PDB file of N, CA, C and O in Angstrom:
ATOM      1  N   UNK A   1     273.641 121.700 228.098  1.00 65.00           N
ATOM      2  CA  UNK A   1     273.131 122.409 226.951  1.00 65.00           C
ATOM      3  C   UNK A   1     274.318 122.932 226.150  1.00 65.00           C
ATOM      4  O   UNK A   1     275.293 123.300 226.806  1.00 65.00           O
ATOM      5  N   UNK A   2     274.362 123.004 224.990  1.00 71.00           N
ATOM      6  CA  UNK A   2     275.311 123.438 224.174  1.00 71.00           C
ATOM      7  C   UNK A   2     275.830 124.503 224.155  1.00 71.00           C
ATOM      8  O   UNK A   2     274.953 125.327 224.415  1.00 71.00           O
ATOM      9  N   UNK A   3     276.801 125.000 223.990  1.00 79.00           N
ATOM     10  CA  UNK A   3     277.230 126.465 223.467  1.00 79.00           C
ATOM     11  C   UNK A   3     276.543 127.036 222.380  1.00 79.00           C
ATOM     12  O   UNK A   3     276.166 126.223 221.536  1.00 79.00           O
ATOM     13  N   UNK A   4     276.253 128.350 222.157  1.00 86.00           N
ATOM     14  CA  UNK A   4     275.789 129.362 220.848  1.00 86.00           C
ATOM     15  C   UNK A   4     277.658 129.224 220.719  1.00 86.00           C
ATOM     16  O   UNK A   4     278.590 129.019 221.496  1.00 86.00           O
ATOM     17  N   UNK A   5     277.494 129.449 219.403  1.00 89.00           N
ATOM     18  CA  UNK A   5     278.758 129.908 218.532  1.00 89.00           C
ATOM     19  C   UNK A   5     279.109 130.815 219.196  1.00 89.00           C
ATOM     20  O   UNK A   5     280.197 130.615 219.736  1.00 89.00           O
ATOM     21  N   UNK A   6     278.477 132.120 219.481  1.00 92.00           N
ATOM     22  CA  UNK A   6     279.282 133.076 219.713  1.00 92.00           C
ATOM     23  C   UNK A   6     279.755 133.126 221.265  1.00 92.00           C
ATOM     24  O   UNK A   6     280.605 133.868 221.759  1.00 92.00           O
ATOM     25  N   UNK A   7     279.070 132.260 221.814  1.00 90.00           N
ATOM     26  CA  UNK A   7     279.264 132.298 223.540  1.00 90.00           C
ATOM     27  C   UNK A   7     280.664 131.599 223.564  1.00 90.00           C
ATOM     28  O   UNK A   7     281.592 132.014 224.258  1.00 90.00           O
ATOM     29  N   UNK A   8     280.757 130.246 222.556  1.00 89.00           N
ATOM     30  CA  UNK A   8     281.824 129.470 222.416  1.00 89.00           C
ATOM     31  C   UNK A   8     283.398 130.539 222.184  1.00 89.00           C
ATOM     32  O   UNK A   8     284.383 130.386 222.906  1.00 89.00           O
ATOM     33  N   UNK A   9     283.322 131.695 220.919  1.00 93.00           N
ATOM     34  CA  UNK A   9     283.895 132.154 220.696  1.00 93.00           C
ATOM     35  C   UNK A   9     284.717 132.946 221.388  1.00 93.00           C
ATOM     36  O   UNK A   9     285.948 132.971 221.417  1.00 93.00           O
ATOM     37  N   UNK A  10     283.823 133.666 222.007  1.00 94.00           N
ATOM     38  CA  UNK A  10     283.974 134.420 223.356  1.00 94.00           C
ATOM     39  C   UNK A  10     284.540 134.186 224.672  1.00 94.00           C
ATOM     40  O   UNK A  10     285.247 134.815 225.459  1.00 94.00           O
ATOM     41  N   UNK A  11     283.814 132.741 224.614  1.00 93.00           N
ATOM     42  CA  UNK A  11     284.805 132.148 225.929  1.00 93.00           C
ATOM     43  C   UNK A  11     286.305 131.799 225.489  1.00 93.00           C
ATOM     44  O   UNK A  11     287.198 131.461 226.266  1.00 93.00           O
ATOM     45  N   UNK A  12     286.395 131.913 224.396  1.00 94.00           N
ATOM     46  CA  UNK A  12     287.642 131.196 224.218  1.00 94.00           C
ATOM     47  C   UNK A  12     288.598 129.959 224.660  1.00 94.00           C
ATOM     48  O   UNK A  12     289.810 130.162 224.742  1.00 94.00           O
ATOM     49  N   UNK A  13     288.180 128.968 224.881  1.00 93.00           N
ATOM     50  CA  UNK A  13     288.716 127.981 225.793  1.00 93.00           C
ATOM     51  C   UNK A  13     290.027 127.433 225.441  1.00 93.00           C
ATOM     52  O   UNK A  13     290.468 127.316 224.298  1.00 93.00           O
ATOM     53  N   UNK A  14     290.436 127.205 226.213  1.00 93.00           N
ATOM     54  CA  UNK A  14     291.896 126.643 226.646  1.00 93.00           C
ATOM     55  C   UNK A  14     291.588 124.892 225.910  1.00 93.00           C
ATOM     56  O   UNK A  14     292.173 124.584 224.872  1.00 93.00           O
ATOM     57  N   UNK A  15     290.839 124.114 226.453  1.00 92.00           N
ATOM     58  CA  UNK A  15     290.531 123.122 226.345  1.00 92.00           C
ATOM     59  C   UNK A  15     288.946 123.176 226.380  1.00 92.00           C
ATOM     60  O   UNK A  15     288.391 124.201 226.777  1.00 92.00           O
ATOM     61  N   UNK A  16     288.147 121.961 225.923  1.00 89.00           N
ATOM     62  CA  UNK A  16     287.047 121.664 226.305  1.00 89.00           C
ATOM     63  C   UNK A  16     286.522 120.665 227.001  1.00 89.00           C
ATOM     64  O   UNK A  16     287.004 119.583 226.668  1.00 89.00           O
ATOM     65  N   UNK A  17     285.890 120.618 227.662  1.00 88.00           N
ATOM     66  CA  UNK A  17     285.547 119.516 228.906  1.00 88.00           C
ATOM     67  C   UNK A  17     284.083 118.572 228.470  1.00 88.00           C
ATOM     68  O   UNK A  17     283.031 119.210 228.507  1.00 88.00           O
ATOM     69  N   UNK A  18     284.009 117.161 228.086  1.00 84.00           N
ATOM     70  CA  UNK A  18     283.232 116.474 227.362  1.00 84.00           C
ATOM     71  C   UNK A  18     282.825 115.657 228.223  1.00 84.00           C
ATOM     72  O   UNK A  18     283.707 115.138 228.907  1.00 84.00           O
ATOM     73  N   UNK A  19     281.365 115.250 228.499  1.00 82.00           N
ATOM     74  CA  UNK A  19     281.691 113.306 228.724  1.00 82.00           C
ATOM     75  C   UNK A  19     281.961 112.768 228.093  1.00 82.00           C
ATOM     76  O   UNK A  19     282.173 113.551 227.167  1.00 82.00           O
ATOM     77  N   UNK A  20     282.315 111.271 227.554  1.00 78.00           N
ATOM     78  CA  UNK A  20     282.888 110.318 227.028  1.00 78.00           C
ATOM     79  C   UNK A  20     282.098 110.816 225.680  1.00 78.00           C
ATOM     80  O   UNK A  20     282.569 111.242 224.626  1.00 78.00           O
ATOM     81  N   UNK A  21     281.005 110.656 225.999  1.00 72.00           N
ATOM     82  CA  UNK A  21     280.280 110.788 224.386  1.00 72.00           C
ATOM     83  C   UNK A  21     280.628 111.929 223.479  1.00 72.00           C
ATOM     84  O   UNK A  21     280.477 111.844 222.261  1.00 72.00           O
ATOM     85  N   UNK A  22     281.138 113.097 224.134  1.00 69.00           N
ATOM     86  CA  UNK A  22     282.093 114.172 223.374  1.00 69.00           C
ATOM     87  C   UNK A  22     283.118 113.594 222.588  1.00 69.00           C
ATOM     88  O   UNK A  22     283.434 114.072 221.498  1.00 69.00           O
ATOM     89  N   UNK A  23     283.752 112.414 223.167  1.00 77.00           N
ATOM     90  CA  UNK A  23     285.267 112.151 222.644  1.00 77.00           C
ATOM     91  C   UNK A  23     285.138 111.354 221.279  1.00 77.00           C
ATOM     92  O   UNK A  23     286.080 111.301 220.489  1.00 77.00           O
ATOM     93  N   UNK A  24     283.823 110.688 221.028  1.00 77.00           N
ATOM     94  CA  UNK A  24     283.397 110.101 219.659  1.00 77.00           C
ATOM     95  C   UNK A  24     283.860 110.344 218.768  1.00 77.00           C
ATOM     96  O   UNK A  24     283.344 111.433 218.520  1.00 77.00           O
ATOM     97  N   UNK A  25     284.836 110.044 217.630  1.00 73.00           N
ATOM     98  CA  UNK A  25     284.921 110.147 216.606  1.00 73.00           C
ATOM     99  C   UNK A  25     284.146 110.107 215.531  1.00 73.00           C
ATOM    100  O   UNK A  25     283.504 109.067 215.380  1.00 73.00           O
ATOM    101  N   UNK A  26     283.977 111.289 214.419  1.00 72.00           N
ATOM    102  CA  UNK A  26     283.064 111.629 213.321  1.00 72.00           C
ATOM    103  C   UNK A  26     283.584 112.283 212.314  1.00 72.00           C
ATOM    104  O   UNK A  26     283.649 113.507 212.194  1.00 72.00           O
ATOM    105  N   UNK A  27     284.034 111.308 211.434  1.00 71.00           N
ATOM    106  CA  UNK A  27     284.800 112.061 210.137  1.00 71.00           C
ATOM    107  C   UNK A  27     286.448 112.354 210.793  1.00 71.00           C
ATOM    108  O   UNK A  27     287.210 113.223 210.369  1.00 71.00           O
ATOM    109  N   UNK A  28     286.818 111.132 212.217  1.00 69.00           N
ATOM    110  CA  UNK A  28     288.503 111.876 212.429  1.00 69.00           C
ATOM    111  C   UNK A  28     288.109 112.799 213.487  1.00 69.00           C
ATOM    112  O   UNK A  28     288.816 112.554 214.464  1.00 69.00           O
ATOM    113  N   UNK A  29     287.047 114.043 213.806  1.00 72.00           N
ATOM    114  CA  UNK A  29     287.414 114.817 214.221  1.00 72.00           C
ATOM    115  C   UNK A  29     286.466 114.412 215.661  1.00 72.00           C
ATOM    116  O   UNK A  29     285.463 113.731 215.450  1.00 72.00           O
ATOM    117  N   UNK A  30     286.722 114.759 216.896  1.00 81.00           N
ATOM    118  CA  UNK A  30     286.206 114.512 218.172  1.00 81.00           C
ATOM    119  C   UNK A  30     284.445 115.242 217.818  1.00 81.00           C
ATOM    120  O   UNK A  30     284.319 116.282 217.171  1.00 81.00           O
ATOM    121  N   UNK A  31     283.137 114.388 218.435  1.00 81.00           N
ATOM    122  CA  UNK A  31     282.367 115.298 218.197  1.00 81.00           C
ATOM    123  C   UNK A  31     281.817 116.514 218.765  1.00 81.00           C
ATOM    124  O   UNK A  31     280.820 117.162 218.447  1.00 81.00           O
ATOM    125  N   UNK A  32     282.966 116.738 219.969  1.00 82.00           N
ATOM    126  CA  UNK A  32     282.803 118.043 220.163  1.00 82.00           C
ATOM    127  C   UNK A  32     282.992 119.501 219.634  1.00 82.00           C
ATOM    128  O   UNK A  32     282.485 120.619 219.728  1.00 82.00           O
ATOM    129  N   UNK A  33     284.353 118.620 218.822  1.00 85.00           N
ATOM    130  CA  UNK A  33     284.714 119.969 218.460  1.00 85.00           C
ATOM    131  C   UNK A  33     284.369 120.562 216.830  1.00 85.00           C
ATOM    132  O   UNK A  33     284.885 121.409 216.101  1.00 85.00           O
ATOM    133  N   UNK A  34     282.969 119.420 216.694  1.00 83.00           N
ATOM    134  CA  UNK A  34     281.803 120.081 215.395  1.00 83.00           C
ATOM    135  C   UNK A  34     280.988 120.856 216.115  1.00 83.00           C
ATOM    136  O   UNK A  34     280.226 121.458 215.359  1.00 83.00           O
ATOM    137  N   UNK A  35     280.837 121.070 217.064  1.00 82.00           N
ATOM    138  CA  UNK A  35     280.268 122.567 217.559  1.00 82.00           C
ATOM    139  C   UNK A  35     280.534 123.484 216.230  1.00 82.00           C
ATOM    140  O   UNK A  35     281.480 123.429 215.444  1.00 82.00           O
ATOM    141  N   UNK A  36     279.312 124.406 216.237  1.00 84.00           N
ATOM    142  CA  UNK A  36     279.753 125.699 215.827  1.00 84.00           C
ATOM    143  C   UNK A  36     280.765 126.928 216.992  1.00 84.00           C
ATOM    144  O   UNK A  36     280.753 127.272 218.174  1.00 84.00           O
ATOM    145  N   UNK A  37     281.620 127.255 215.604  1.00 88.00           N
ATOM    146  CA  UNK A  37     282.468 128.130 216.586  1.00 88.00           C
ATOM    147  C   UNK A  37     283.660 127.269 217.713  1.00 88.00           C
ATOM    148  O   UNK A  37     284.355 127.861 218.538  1.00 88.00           O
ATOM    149  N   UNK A  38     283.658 125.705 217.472  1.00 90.00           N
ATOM    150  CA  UNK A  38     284.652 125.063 218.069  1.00 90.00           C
ATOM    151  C   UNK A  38     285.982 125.327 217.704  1.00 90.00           C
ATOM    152  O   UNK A  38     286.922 125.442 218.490  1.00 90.00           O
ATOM    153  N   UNK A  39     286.032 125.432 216.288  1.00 92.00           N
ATOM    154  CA  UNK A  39     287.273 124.838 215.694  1.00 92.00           C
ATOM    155  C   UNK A  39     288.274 126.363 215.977  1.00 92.00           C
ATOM    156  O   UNK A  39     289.494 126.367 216.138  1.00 92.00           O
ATOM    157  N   UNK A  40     287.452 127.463 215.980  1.00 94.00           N
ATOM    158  CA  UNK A  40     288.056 128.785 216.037  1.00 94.00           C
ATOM    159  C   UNK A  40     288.225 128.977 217.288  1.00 94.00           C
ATOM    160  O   UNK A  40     288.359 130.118 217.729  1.00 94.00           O
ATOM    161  N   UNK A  41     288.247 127.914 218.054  1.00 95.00           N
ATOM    162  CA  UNK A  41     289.258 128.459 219.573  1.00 95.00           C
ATOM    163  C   UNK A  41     290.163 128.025 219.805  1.00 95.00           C
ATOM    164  O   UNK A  41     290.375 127.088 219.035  1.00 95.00           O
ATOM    165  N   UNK A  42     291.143 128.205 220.698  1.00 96.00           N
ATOM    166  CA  UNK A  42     292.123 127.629 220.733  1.00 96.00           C
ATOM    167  C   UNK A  42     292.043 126.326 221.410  1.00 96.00           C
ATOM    168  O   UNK A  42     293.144 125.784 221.512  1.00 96.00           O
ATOM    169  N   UNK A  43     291.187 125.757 221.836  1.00 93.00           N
ATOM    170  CA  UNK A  43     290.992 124.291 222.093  1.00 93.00           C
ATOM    171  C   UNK A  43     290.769 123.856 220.610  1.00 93.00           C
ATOM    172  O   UNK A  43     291.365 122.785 220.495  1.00 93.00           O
ATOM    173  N   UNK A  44     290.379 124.079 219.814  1.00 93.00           N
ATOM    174  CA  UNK A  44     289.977 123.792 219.022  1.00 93.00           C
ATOM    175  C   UNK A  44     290.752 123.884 218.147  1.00 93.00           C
ATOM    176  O   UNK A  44     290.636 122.934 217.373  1.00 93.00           O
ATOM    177  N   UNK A  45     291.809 124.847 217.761  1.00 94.00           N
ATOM    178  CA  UNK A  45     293.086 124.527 216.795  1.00 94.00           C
ATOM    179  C   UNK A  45     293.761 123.837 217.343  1.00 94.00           C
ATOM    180  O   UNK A  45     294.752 123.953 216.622  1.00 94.00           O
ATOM    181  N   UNK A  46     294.086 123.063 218.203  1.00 93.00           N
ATOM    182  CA  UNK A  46     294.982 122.585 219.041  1.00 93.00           C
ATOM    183  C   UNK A  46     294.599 121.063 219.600  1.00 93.00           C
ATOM    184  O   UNK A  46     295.173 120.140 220.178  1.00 93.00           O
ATOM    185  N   UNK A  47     293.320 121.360 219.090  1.00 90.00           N
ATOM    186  CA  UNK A  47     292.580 119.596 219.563  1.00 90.00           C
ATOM    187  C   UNK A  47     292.289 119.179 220.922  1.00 90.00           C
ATOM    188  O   UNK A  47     292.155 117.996 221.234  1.00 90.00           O
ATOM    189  N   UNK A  48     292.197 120.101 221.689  1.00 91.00           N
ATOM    190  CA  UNK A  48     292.253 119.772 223.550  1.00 91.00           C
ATOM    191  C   UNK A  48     291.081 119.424 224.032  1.00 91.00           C
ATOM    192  O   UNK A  48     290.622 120.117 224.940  1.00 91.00           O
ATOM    193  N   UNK A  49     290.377 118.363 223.581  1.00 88.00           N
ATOM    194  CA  UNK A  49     289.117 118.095 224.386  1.00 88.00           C
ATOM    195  C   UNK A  49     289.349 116.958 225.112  1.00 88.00           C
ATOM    196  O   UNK A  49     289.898 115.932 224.711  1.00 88.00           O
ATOM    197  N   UNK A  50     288.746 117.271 226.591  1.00 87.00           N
ATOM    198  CA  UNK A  50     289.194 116.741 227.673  1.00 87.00           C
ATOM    199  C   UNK A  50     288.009 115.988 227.940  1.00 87.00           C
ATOM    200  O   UNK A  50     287.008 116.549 227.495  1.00 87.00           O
ATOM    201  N   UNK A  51     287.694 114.422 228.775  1.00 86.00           N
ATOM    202  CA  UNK A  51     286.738 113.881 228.875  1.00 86.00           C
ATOM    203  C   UNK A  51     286.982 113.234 229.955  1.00 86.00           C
ATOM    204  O   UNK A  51     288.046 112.707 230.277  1.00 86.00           O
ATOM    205  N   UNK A  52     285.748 113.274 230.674  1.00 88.00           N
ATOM    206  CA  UNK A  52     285.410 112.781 232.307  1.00 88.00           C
ATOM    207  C   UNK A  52     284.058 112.115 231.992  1.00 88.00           C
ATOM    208  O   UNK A  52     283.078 112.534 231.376  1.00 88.00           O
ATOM    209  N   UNK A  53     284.313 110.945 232.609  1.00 86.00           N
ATOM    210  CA  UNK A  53     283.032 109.892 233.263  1.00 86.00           C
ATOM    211  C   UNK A  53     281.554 110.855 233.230  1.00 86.00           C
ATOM    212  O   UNK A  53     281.404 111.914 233.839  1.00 86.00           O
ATOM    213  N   UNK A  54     280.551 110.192 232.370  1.00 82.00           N
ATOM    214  CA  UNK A  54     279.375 110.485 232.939  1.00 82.00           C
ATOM    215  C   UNK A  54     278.899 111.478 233.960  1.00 82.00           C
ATOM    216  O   UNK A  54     278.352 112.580 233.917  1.00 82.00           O
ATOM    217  N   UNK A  55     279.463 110.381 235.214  1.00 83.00           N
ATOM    218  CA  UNK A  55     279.089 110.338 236.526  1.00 83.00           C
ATOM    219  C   UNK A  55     279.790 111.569 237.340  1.00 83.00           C
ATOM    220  O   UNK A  55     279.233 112.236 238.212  1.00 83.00           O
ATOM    221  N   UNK A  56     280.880 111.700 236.957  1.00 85.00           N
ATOM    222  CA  UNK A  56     281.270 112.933 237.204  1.00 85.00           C
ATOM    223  C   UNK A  56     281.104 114.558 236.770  1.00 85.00           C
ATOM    224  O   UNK A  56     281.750 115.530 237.161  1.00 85.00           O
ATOM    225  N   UNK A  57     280.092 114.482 235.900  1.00 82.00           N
ATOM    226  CA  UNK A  57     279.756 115.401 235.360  1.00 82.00           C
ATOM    227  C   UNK A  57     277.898 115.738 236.025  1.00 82.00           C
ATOM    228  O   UNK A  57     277.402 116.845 235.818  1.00 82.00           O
ATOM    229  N   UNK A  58     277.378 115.024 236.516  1.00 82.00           N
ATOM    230  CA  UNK A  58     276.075 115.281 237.033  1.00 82.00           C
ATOM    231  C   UNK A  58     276.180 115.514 237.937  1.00 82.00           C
ATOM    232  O   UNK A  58     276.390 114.590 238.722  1.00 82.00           O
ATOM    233  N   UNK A  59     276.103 116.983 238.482  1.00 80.00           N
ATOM    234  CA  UNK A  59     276.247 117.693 239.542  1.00 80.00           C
ATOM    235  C   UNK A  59     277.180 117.185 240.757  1.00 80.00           C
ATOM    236  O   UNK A  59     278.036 116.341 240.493  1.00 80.00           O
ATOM    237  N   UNK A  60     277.035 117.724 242.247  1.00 84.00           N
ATOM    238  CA  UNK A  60     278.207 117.314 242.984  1.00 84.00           C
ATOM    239  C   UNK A  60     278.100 115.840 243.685  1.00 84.00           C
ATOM    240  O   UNK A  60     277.446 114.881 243.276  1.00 84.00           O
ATOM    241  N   UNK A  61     278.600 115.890 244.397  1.00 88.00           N
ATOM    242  CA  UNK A  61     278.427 114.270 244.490  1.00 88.00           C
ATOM    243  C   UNK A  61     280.014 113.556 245.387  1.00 88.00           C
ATOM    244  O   UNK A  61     281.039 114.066 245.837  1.00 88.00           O
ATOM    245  N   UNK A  62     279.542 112.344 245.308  1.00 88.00           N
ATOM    246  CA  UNK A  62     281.055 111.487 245.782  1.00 88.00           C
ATOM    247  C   UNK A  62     282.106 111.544 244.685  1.00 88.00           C
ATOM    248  O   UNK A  62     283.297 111.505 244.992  1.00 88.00           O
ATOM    249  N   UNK A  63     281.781 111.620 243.635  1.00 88.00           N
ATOM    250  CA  UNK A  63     282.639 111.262 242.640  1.00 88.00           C
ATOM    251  C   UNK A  63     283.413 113.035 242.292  1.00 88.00           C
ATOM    252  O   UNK A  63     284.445 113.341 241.696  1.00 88.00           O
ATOM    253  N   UNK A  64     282.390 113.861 242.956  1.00 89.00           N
ATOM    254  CA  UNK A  64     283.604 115.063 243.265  1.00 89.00           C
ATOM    255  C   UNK A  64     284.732 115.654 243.080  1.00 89.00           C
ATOM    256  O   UNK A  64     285.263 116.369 242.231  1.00 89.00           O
ATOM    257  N   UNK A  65     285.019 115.098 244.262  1.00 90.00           N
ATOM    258  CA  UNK A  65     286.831 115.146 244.845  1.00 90.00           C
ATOM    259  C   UNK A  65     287.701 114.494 243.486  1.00 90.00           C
ATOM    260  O   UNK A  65     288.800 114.928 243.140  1.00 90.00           O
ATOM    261  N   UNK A  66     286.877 113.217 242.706  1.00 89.00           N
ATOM    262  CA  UNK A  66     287.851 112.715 241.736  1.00 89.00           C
ATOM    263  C   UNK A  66     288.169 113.608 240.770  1.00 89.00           C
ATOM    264  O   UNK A  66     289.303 113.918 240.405  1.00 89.00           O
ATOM    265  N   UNK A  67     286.557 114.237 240.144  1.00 90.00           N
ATOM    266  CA  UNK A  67     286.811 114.766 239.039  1.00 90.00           C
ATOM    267  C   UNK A  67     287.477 116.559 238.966  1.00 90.00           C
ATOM    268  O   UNK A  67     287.668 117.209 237.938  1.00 90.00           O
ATOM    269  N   UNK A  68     287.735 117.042 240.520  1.00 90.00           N
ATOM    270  CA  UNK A  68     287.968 117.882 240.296  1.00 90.00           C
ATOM    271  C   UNK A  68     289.973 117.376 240.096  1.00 90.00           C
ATOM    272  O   UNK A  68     290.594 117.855 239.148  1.00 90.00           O
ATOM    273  N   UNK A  69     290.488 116.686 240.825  1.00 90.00           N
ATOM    274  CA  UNK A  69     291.709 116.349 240.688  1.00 90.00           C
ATOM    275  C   UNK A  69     292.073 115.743 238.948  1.00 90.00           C
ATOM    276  O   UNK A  69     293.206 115.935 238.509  1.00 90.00           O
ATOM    277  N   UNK A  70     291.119 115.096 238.158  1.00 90.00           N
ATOM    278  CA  UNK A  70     291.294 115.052 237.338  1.00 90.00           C
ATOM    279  C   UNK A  70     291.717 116.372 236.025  1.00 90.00           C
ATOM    280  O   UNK A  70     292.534 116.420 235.105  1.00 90.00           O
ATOM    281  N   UNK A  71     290.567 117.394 236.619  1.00 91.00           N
ATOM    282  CA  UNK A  71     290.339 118.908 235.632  1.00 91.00           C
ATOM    283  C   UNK A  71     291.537 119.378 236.261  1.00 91.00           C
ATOM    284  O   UNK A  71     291.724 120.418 235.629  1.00 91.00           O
ATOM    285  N   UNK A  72     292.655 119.278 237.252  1.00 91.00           N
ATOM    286  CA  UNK A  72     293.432 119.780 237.533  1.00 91.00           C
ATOM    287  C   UNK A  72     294.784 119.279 237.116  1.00 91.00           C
ATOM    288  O   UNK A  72     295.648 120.077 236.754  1.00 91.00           O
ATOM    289  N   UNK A  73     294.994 118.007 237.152  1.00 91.00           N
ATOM    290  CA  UNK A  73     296.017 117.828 236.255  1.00 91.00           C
ATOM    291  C   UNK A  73     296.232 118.181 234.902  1.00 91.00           C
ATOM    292  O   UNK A  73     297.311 118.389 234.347  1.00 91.00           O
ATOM    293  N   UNK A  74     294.921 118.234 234.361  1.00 90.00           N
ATOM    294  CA  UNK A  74     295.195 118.293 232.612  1.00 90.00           C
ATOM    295  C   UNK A  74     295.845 119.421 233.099  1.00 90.00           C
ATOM    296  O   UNK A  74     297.070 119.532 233.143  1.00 90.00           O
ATOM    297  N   UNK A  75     294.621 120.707 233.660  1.00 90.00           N
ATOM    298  CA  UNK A  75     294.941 122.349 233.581  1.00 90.00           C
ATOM    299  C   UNK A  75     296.620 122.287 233.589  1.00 90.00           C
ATOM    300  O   UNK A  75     297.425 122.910 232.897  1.00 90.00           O
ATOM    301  N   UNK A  76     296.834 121.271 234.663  1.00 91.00           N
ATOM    302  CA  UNK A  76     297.969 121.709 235.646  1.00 91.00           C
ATOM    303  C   UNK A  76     299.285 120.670 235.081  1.00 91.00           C
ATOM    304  O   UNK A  76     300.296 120.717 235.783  1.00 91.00           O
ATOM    305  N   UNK A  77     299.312 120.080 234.304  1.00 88.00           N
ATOM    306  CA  UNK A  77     300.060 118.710 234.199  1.00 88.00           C
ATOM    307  C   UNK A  77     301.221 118.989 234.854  1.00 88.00           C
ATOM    308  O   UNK A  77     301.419 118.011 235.575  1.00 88.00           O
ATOM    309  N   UNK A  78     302.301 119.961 235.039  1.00 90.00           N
ATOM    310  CA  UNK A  78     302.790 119.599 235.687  1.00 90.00           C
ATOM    311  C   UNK A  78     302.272 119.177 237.616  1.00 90.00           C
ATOM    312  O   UNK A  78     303.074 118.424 238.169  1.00 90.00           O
ATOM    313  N   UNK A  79     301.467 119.484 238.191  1.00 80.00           N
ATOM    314  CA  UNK A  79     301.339 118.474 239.232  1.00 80.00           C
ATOM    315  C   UNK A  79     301.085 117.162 239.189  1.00 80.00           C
ATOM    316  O   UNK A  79     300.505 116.504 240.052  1.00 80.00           O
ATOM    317  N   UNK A  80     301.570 116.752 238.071  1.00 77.00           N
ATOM    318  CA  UNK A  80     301.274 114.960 237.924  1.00 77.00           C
ATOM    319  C   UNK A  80     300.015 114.440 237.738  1.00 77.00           C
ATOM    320  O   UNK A  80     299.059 115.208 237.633  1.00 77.00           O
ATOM    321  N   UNK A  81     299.845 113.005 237.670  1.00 74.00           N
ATOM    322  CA  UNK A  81     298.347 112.682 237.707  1.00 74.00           C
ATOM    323  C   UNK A  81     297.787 112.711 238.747  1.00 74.00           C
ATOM    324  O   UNK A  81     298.477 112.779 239.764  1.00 74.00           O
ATOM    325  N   UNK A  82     296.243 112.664 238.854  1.00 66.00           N
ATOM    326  CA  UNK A  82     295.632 112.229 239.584  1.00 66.00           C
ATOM    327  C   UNK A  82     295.825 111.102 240.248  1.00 66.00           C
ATOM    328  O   UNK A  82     296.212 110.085 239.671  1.00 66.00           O
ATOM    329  N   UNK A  83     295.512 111.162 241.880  1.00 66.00           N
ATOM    330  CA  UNK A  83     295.449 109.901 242.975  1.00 66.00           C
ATOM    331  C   UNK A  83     294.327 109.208 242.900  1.00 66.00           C
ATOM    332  O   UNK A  83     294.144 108.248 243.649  1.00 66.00           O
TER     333      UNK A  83
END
């Protein structure tokens, strides 16, 4: 479910976390970050939307262990990529 603007605002995010279909291009800009209240965070001046598989995003699962090593490199880049 989407963010309210102001929940978005509030959270302030570092980055934003999409499935693939977030990463779409629309007018240049990712379509996540046409959210209301996207562009005024700092993911959002900065362009940081991050995107994981589908499959890794529907609750827990086998695919798990991948996607949490994935959300940890971006966070973390220096620990390298994901195995």
């Amino acid at each position: 479910q989407p963010m309210s603007q102001e929940a978005m605002l509030e959270a302030a995010p570092d980055f934003i976390l999409v499935n693939e279909d977030g990463l779409v291009l629309s007018g240049g800009t990712p379509t996540a970050l046409k959210a209301p209240g996207a562009m005024l965070t700092p993911a959002g001046k900065n362009g940081d939307v991050f995107s994981l598989p589908g499959g890794y995003l529907q609750g827990l699962g086998l695919n798990s262990p991948s996607a949490i090593r994935a959300i940890a490199a971006h966070v973390h880049p220096e620990l390298g990529p994901p195995e």
